[in-house]
């Protein structure tokens, strides 16, 4: 692994490259905060894919792409006379020190749970008017639900056990099945999803990762089904559901 001096040298070179690109490259010169935003989201999702696959080579590559965007935004901030990368890092350092009084102060904690609870209380001291103020509006719904639940847990708003959380799932499912109005039924479906995510979280299961793995599994199986149909000279659009289900069961054996 690289020494601290080598890491600082590499970061310094990245800042120099960013300065060069912003000055000399027609594409980089043209970018602003809004034009980069969707590209940043794309890079973060690519990193997410690599993390799910635990592909360390890809993780390294995608971390580099995300880091480039962070440096890019800081460069634009400096051009606007608002902040530069040092301001970003110094602000982060101050926040981390403030939110870890059990490391940099005299607070004692028993476990990870107390660390989380202190974290949320300290955020309120920083000026947040609500425990939920820090949940981004644009988060994907599953991740947003998880973050909401994690945050209110920090002040003790939490089921006592996974079993209690599952009772809530059963309750919401019953309400969903009992509703006949389509608009109200959709709201009840949202409650079912929220309660399922809550149960998963309390059970130390990651609902977002679980669903994405199922998505990937379904895609792979369906591609295998398409391949099997092609080998048998069958047209999926002309097959019945029962006939396709036979191929599906065969495709499952390839998992």
mmCIF file of C-alpha atoms in Angstrom:
data_model
loop_
_atom_site.group_PDB
_atom_site.id
_atom_site.type_symbol
_atom_site.label_atom_id
_atom_site.label_comp_id
_atom_site.label_asym_id
_atom_site.label_seq_id
_atom_site.Cartn_x
_atom_site.Cartn_y
_atom_site.Cartn_z
ATOM 1 C CA UNK A 1 0.000 0.000 0.000
ATOM 2 C CA UNK A 2 1.047 3.600 -0.600
ATOM 3 C CA UNK A 3 2.523 5.777 2.139
ATOM 4 C CA UNK A 4 0.708 8.883 3.362
ATOM 5 C CA UNK A 5 3.162 11.018 1.387
ATOM 6 C CA UNK A 6 2.401 9.068 -1.796
ATOM 7 C CA UNK A 7 -1.345 9.448 -1.215
ATOM 8 C CA UNK A 8 -0.987 13.217 -0.756
ATOM 9 C CA UNK A 9 1.183 13.422 -3.869
ATOM 10 C CA UNK A 10 -1.429 11.526 -5.903
ATOM 11 C CA UNK A 11 -4.208 13.824 -4.660
ATOM 12 C CA UNK A 12 -2.106 16.904 -5.444
ATOM 13 C CA UNK A 13 -1.559 15.611 -8.990
ATOM 14 C CA UNK A 14 -5.330 15.116 -9.384
ATOM 15 C CA UNK A 15 -5.910 18.749 -8.386
ATOM 16 C CA UNK A 16 -3.309 19.879 -10.960
ATOM 17 C CA UNK A 17 -4.990 17.778 -13.658
ATOM 18 C CA UNK A 18 -8.367 19.267 -12.744
ATOM 19 C CA UNK A 19 -6.921 22.773 -13.116
ATOM 20 C CA UNK A 20 -5.512 21.845 -16.548
ATOM 21 C CA UNK A 21 -8.777 20.282 -17.748
ATOM 22 C CA UNK A 22 -10.848 23.233 -16.616
ATOM 23 C CA UNK A 23 -8.520 25.630 -18.427
ATOM 24 C CA UNK A 24 -7.747 23.731 -21.623
ATOM 25 C CA UNK A 25 -10.400 21.067 -22.374
ATOM 26 C CA UNK A 26 -13.463 22.343 -24.297
ATOM 27 C CA UNK A 27 -15.784 19.814 -22.648
ATOM 28 C CA UNK A 28 -14.542 20.324 -19.101
ATOM 29 C CA UNK A 29 -14.592 24.121 -19.486
ATOM 30 C CA UNK A 30 -18.274 23.975 -20.443
ATOM 31 C CA UNK A 31 -19.516 21.976 -17.439
ATOM 32 C CA UNK A 32 -21.391 23.489 -14.505
ATOM 33 C CA UNK A 33 -23.112 22.213 -11.362
ATOM 34 C CA UNK A 34 -26.287 21.197 -13.185
ATOM 35 C CA UNK A 35 -24.667 19.574 -16.233
ATOM 36 C CA UNK A 36 -22.554 17.349 -13.963
ATOM 37 C CA UNK A 37 -25.369 16.313 -11.632
ATOM 38 C CA UNK A 38 -26.871 13.476 -13.696
ATOM 39 C CA UNK A 39 -23.398 12.225 -14.570
ATOM 40 C CA UNK A 40 -22.525 12.081 -10.870
ATOM 41 C CA UNK A 41 -25.651 10.023 -10.152
ATOM 42 C CA UNK A 42 -24.667 7.635 -12.945
ATOM 43 C CA UNK A 43 -21.171 7.225 -11.491
ATOM 44 C CA UNK A 44 -22.574 6.541 -8.012
ATOM 45 C CA UNK A 45 -24.887 3.850 -9.396
ATOM 46 C CA UNK A 46 -21.962 2.273 -11.239
ATOM 47 C CA UNK A 47 -20.072 2.228 -7.939
ATOM 48 C CA UNK A 48 -23.136 0.651 -6.334
ATOM 49 C CA UNK A 49 -23.086 -2.137 -8.950
ATOM 50 C CA UNK A 50 -19.407 -2.813 -8.254
ATOM 51 C CA UNK A 51 -20.039 -2.870 -4.497
ATOM 52 C CA UNK A 52 -22.879 -5.375 -4.862
ATOM 53 C CA UNK A 53 -20.605 -7.610 -6.924
ATOM 54 C CA UNK A 54 -17.719 -7.011 -4.472
ATOM 55 C CA UNK A 55 -15.517 -6.521 -7.525
ATOM 56 C CA UNK A 56 -12.518 -4.726 -6.001
ATOM 57 C CA UNK A 57 -10.999 -3.819 -9.360
ATOM 58 C CA UNK A 58 -14.219 -2.136 -10.469
ATOM 59 C CA UNK A 59 -14.708 -0.541 -7.039
ATOM 60 C CA UNK A 60 -11.281 1.107 -7.351
ATOM 61 C CA UNK A 61 -12.146 2.377 -10.836
ATOM 62 C CA UNK A 62 -15.580 3.694 -9.881
ATOM 63 C CA UNK A 63 -14.257 5.352 -6.708
ATOM 64 C CA UNK A 64 -11.881 7.254 -8.961
ATOM 65 C CA UNK A 65 -14.760 8.429 -11.144
ATOM 66 C CA UNK A 66 -16.740 9.601 -8.110
ATOM 67 C CA UNK A 67 -13.659 11.338 -6.673
ATOM 68 C CA UNK A 68 -13.176 13.191 -9.953
ATOM 69 C CA UNK A 69 -16.696 14.583 -9.661
ATOM 70 C CA UNK A 70 -16.110 15.727 -6.076
ATOM 71 C CA UNK A 71 -12.954 17.548 -7.132
ATOM 72 C CA UNK A 72 -14.809 18.985 -10.142
ATOM 73 C CA UNK A 73 -17.554 20.474 -7.956
ATOM 74 C CA UNK A 74 -14.954 21.939 -5.590
ATOM 75 C CA UNK A 75 -13.160 23.504 -8.567
ATOM 76 C CA UNK A 76 -16.383 25.138 -9.736
ATOM 77 C CA UNK A 77 -17.004 26.329 -6.181
ATOM 78 C CA UNK A 78 -13.571 27.983 -6.116
ATOM 79 C CA UNK A 79 -14.246 29.693 -9.446
ATOM 80 C CA UNK A 80 -17.400 31.155 -7.934
ATOM 81 C CA UNK A 81 -15.381 32.362 -4.940
ATOM 82 C CA UNK A 82 -17.507 30.253 -2.592
ATOM 83 C CA UNK A 83 -15.297 27.343 -1.464
ATOM 84 C CA UNK A 84 -12.439 25.126 -2.614
ATOM 85 C CA UNK A 85 -11.438 21.534 -1.910
ATOM 86 C CA UNK A 86 -9.605 22.532 1.293
ATOM 87 C CA UNK A 87 -12.783 24.164 2.613
ATOM 88 C CA UNK A 88 -14.711 20.984 1.802
ATOM 89 C CA UNK A 89 -12.214 18.767 3.623
ATOM 90 C CA UNK A 90 -11.804 21.112 6.597
ATOM 91 C CA UNK A 91 -15.567 21.283 7.036
ATOM 92 C CA UNK A 92 -15.741 17.496 6.930
ATOM 93 C CA UNK A 93 -12.914 17.164 9.445
ATOM 94 C CA UNK A 94 -14.650 19.520 11.859
ATOM 95 C CA UNK A 95 -17.935 17.649 11.534
ATOM 96 C CA UNK A 96 -16.331 14.250 12.107
ATOM 97 C CA UNK A 97 -14.498 15.463 15.210
ATOM 98 C CA UNK A 98 -17.664 17.072 16.595
ATOM 99 C CA UNK A 99 -19.789 13.981 15.952
ATOM 100 C CA UNK A 100 -17.267 11.583 17.514
ATOM 101 C CA UNK A 101 -16.904 12.904 21.077
ATOM 102 C CA UNK A 102 -16.212 9.323 22.184
ATOM 103 C CA UNK A 103 -12.973 9.557 20.168
ATOM 104 C CA UNK A 104 -12.057 13.246 20.382
ATOM 105 C CA UNK A 105 -13.755 14.129 23.679
ATOM 106 C CA UNK A 106 -14.619 12.579 27.014
ATOM 107 C CA UNK A 107 -17.919 10.876 26.090
ATOM 108 C CA UNK A 108 -18.120 7.131 26.705
ATOM 109 C CA UNK A 109 -20.229 4.760 24.622
ATOM 110 C CA UNK A 110 -21.045 1.097 25.128
ATOM 111 C CA UNK A 111 -21.631 0.032 21.536
ATOM 112 C CA UNK A 112 -22.419 0.980 17.948
ATOM 113 C CA UNK A 113 -26.026 1.764 18.853
ATOM 114 C CA UNK A 114 -25.043 4.484 21.305
ATOM 115 C CA UNK A 115 -22.734 5.966 18.674
ATOM 116 C CA UNK A 116 -25.685 6.242 16.257
ATOM 117 C CA UNK A 117 -27.934 7.786 18.899
ATOM 118 C CA UNK A 118 -25.297 10.385 19.826
ATOM 119 C CA UNK A 119 -24.785 11.131 16.127
ATOM 120 C CA UNK A 120 -28.432 12.093 15.613
ATOM 121 C CA UNK A 121 -28.555 14.162 18.823
ATOM 122 C CA UNK A 122 -25.425 16.053 17.790
ATOM 123 C CA UNK A 123 -26.926 16.792 14.373
ATOM 124 C CA UNK A 124 -29.823 18.526 16.117
ATOM 125 C CA UNK A 125 -27.320 20.628 18.048
ATOM 126 C CA UNK A 126 -25.810 21.683 14.722
ATOM 127 C CA UNK A 127 -29.069 23.397 13.835
ATOM 128 C CA UNK A 128 -31.176 20.708 12.185
ATOM 129 C CA UNK A 129 -34.805 21.341 13.212
ATOM 130 C CA UNK A 130 -35.857 17.728 12.639
ATOM 131 C CA UNK A 131 -34.280 14.318 12.999
ATOM 132 C CA UNK A 132 -35.378 13.740 9.388
ATOM 133 C CA UNK A 133 -33.972 16.999 8.003
ATOM 134 C CA UNK A 134 -30.916 15.261 6.586
ATOM 135 C CA UNK A 135 -32.810 12.744 4.434
ATOM 136 C CA UNK A 136 -32.318 13.808 0.774
ATOM 137 C CA UNK A 137 -35.566 14.251 -1.156
ATOM 138 C CA UNK A 138 -34.119 12.609 -4.260
ATOM 139 C CA UNK A 139 -33.047 9.359 -2.592
ATOM 140 C CA UNK A 140 -34.509 6.225 -4.223
ATOM 141 C CA UNK A 141 -37.616 5.223 -2.222
ATOM 142 C CA UNK A 142 -36.234 2.017 -0.681
ATOM 143 C CA UNK A 143 -33.053 3.719 0.515
ATOM 144 C CA UNK A 144 -35.050 6.732 1.709
ATOM 145 C CA UNK A 145 -37.362 4.516 3.783
ATOM 146 C CA UNK A 146 -34.332 2.789 5.310
ATOM 147 C CA UNK A 147 -32.694 6.119 6.197
ATOM 148 C CA UNK A 148 -35.916 7.492 7.694
ATOM 149 C CA UNK A 149 -36.240 4.417 9.892
ATOM 150 C CA UNK A 150 -32.587 4.520 10.921
ATOM 151 C CA UNK A 151 -32.833 8.161 11.913
ATOM 152 C CA UNK A 152 -35.943 7.870 14.083
ATOM 153 C CA UNK A 153 -34.400 4.787 15.662
ATOM 154 C CA UNK A 154 -31.658 7.116 16.919
ATOM 155 C CA UNK A 155 -34.120 8.701 19.350
ATOM 156 C CA UNK A 156 -35.769 5.410 20.332
ATOM 157 C CA UNK A 157 -38.721 5.366 17.880
ATOM 158 C CA UNK A 158 -38.301 1.683 17.082
ATOM 159 C CA UNK A 159 -40.058 -1.665 17.444
ATOM 160 C CA UNK A 160 -38.734 -3.749 20.317
ATOM 161 C CA UNK A 161 -38.020 -6.744 18.072
ATOM 162 C CA UNK A 162 -38.183 -8.092 14.539
ATOM 163 C CA UNK A 163 -41.237 -10.121 15.587
ATOM 164 C CA UNK A 164 -43.086 -6.925 16.532
ATOM 165 C CA UNK A 165 -42.062 -5.388 13.212
ATOM 166 C CA UNK A 166 -43.464 -8.409 11.346
ATOM 167 C CA UNK A 167 -46.804 -8.004 13.127
ATOM 168 C CA UNK A 168 -46.920 -4.561 11.523
ATOM 169 C CA UNK A 169 -46.295 -6.167 8.124
ATOM 170 C CA UNK A 170 -49.242 -8.523 8.686
ATOM 171 C CA UNK A 171 -51.408 -5.580 9.768
ATOM 172 C CA UNK A 172 -50.516 -3.552 6.670
ATOM 173 C CA UNK A 173 -51.064 -6.553 4.374
ATOM 174 C CA UNK A 174 -54.547 -7.041 5.826
ATOM 175 C CA UNK A 175 -55.369 -3.374 5.252
ATOM 176 C CA UNK A 176 -54.028 -3.621 1.686
ATOM 177 C CA UNK A 177 -56.172 -6.660 0.846
ATOM 178 C CA UNK A 178 -59.272 -5.108 2.455
ATOM 179 C CA UNK A 179 -59.056 -1.893 0.405
ATOM 180 C CA UNK A 180 -60.939 -1.794 -2.899
ATOM 181 C CA UNK A 181 -60.441 1.823 -4.002
ATOM 182 C CA UNK A 182 -57.441 1.828 -6.354
ATOM 183 C CA UNK A 183 -55.921 5.100 -5.108
ATOM 184 C CA UNK A 184 -56.277 4.086 -1.464
ATOM 185 C CA UNK A 185 -54.980 0.596 -2.268
ATOM 186 C CA UNK A 186 -51.802 2.139 -3.678
ATOM 187 C CA UNK A 187 -51.297 4.052 -0.421
ATOM 188 C CA UNK A 188 -51.755 0.830 1.520
ATOM 189 C CA UNK A 189 -49.206 -0.841 -0.755
ATOM 190 C CA UNK A 190 -46.730 1.882 0.191
ATOM 191 C CA UNK A 191 -47.375 1.067 3.852
ATOM 192 C CA UNK A 192 -46.681 -2.611 3.129
ATOM 193 C CA UNK A 193 -43.362 -1.768 1.472
ATOM 194 C CA UNK A 194 -42.373 0.577 4.299
ATOM 195 C CA UNK A 195 -43.160 -2.022 6.967
ATOM 196 C CA UNK A 196 -41.297 -4.753 5.040
ATOM 197 C CA UNK A 197 -38.223 -2.541 4.776
ATOM 198 C CA UNK A 198 -38.488 -1.824 8.496
ATOM 199 C CA UNK A 199 -38.673 -5.543 9.300
ATOM 200 C CA UNK A 200 -35.689 -6.235 7.053
ATOM 201 C CA UNK A 201 -33.649 -3.463 8.658
ATOM 202 C CA UNK A 202 -34.379 -4.640 12.202
ATOM 203 C CA UNK A 203 -33.456 -8.172 11.085
ATOM 204 C CA UNK A 204 -30.096 -6.866 9.751
ATOM 205 C CA UNK A 205 -31.153 -7.491 6.158
ATOM 206 C CA UNK A 206 -30.584 -4.893 3.436
ATOM 207 C CA UNK A 207 -33.838 -4.541 1.485
ATOM 208 C CA UNK A 208 -32.244 -2.563 -1.352
ATOM 209 C CA UNK A 209 -29.440 -5.088 -1.872
ATOM 210 C CA UNK A 210 -31.880 -7.987 -1.580
ATOM 211 C CA UNK A 211 -34.192 -6.556 -4.251
ATOM 212 C CA UNK A 212 -31.308 -5.693 -6.579
ATOM 213 C CA UNK A 213 -29.919 -9.221 -6.296
ATOM 214 C CA UNK A 214 -33.364 -10.553 -7.177
ATOM 215 C CA UNK A 215 -33.488 -8.166 -10.160
ATOM 216 C CA UNK A 216 -30.136 -9.480 -11.378
ATOM 217 C CA UNK A 217 -31.210 -13.083 -10.796
ATOM 218 C CA UNK A 218 -34.434 -12.534 -12.750
ATOM 219 C CA UNK A 219 -32.584 -10.872 -15.639
ATOM 220 C CA UNK A 220 -30.097 -13.755 -15.845
ATOM 221 C CA UNK A 221 -32.834 -16.378 -15.685
ATOM 222 C CA UNK A 222 -34.952 -14.648 -18.304
ATOM 223 C CA UNK A 223 -31.973 -14.361 -20.644
ATOM 224 C CA UNK A 224 -31.412 -18.084 -20.167
ATOM 225 C CA UNK A 225 -35.105 -18.679 -20.912
ATOM 226 C CA UNK A 226 -34.726 -16.671 -24.137
ATOM 227 C CA UNK A 227 -31.660 -18.721 -25.067
ATOM 228 C CA UNK A 228 -33.483 -21.998 -24.425
ATOM 229 C CA UNK A 229 -36.438 -20.856 -26.528
ATOM 230 C CA UNK A 230 -34.082 -19.929 -29.372
ATOM 231 C CA UNK A 231 -32.387 -23.335 -29.198
ATOM 232 C CA UNK A 232 -35.804 -25.020 -29.427
ATOM 233 C CA UNK A 233 -36.912 -22.729 -32.293
ATOM 234 C CA UNK A 234 -39.712 -21.302 -30.133
ATOM 235 C CA UNK A 235 -41.120 -17.777 -30.211
ATOM 236 C CA UNK A 236 -41.829 -16.483 -26.721
ATOM 237 C CA UNK A 237 -44.533 -14.145 -28.011
ATOM 238 C CA UNK A 238 -46.412 -17.157 -29.402
ATOM 239 C CA UNK A 239 -46.104 -19.333 -26.286
ATOM 240 C CA UNK A 240 -48.594 -19.642 -23.446
ATOM 241 C CA UNK A 241 -47.613 -18.743 -19.909
ATOM 242 C CA UNK A 242 -47.658 -22.433 -19.015
ATOM 243 C CA UNK A 243 -45.252 -23.238 -21.850
ATOM 244 C CA UNK A 244 -42.920 -20.413 -20.841
ATOM 245 C CA UNK A 245 -43.067 -21.601 -17.240
ATOM 246 C CA UNK A 246 -41.610 -24.946 -18.339
ATOM 247 C CA UNK A 247 -38.632 -23.106 -19.821
ATOM 248 C CA UNK A 248 -38.416 -20.934 -16.692
ATOM 249 C CA UNK A 249 -38.083 -24.000 -14.472
ATOM 250 C CA UNK A 250 -35.375 -25.303 -16.789
ATOM 251 C CA UNK A 251 -33.606 -21.923 -16.676
ATOM 252 C CA UNK A 252 -33.598 -22.003 -12.843
ATOM 253 C CA UNK A 253 -31.309 -25.035 -13.000
ATOM 254 C CA UNK A 254 -28.636 -22.810 -14.594
ATOM 255 C CA UNK A 255 -28.409 -20.506 -11.555
#
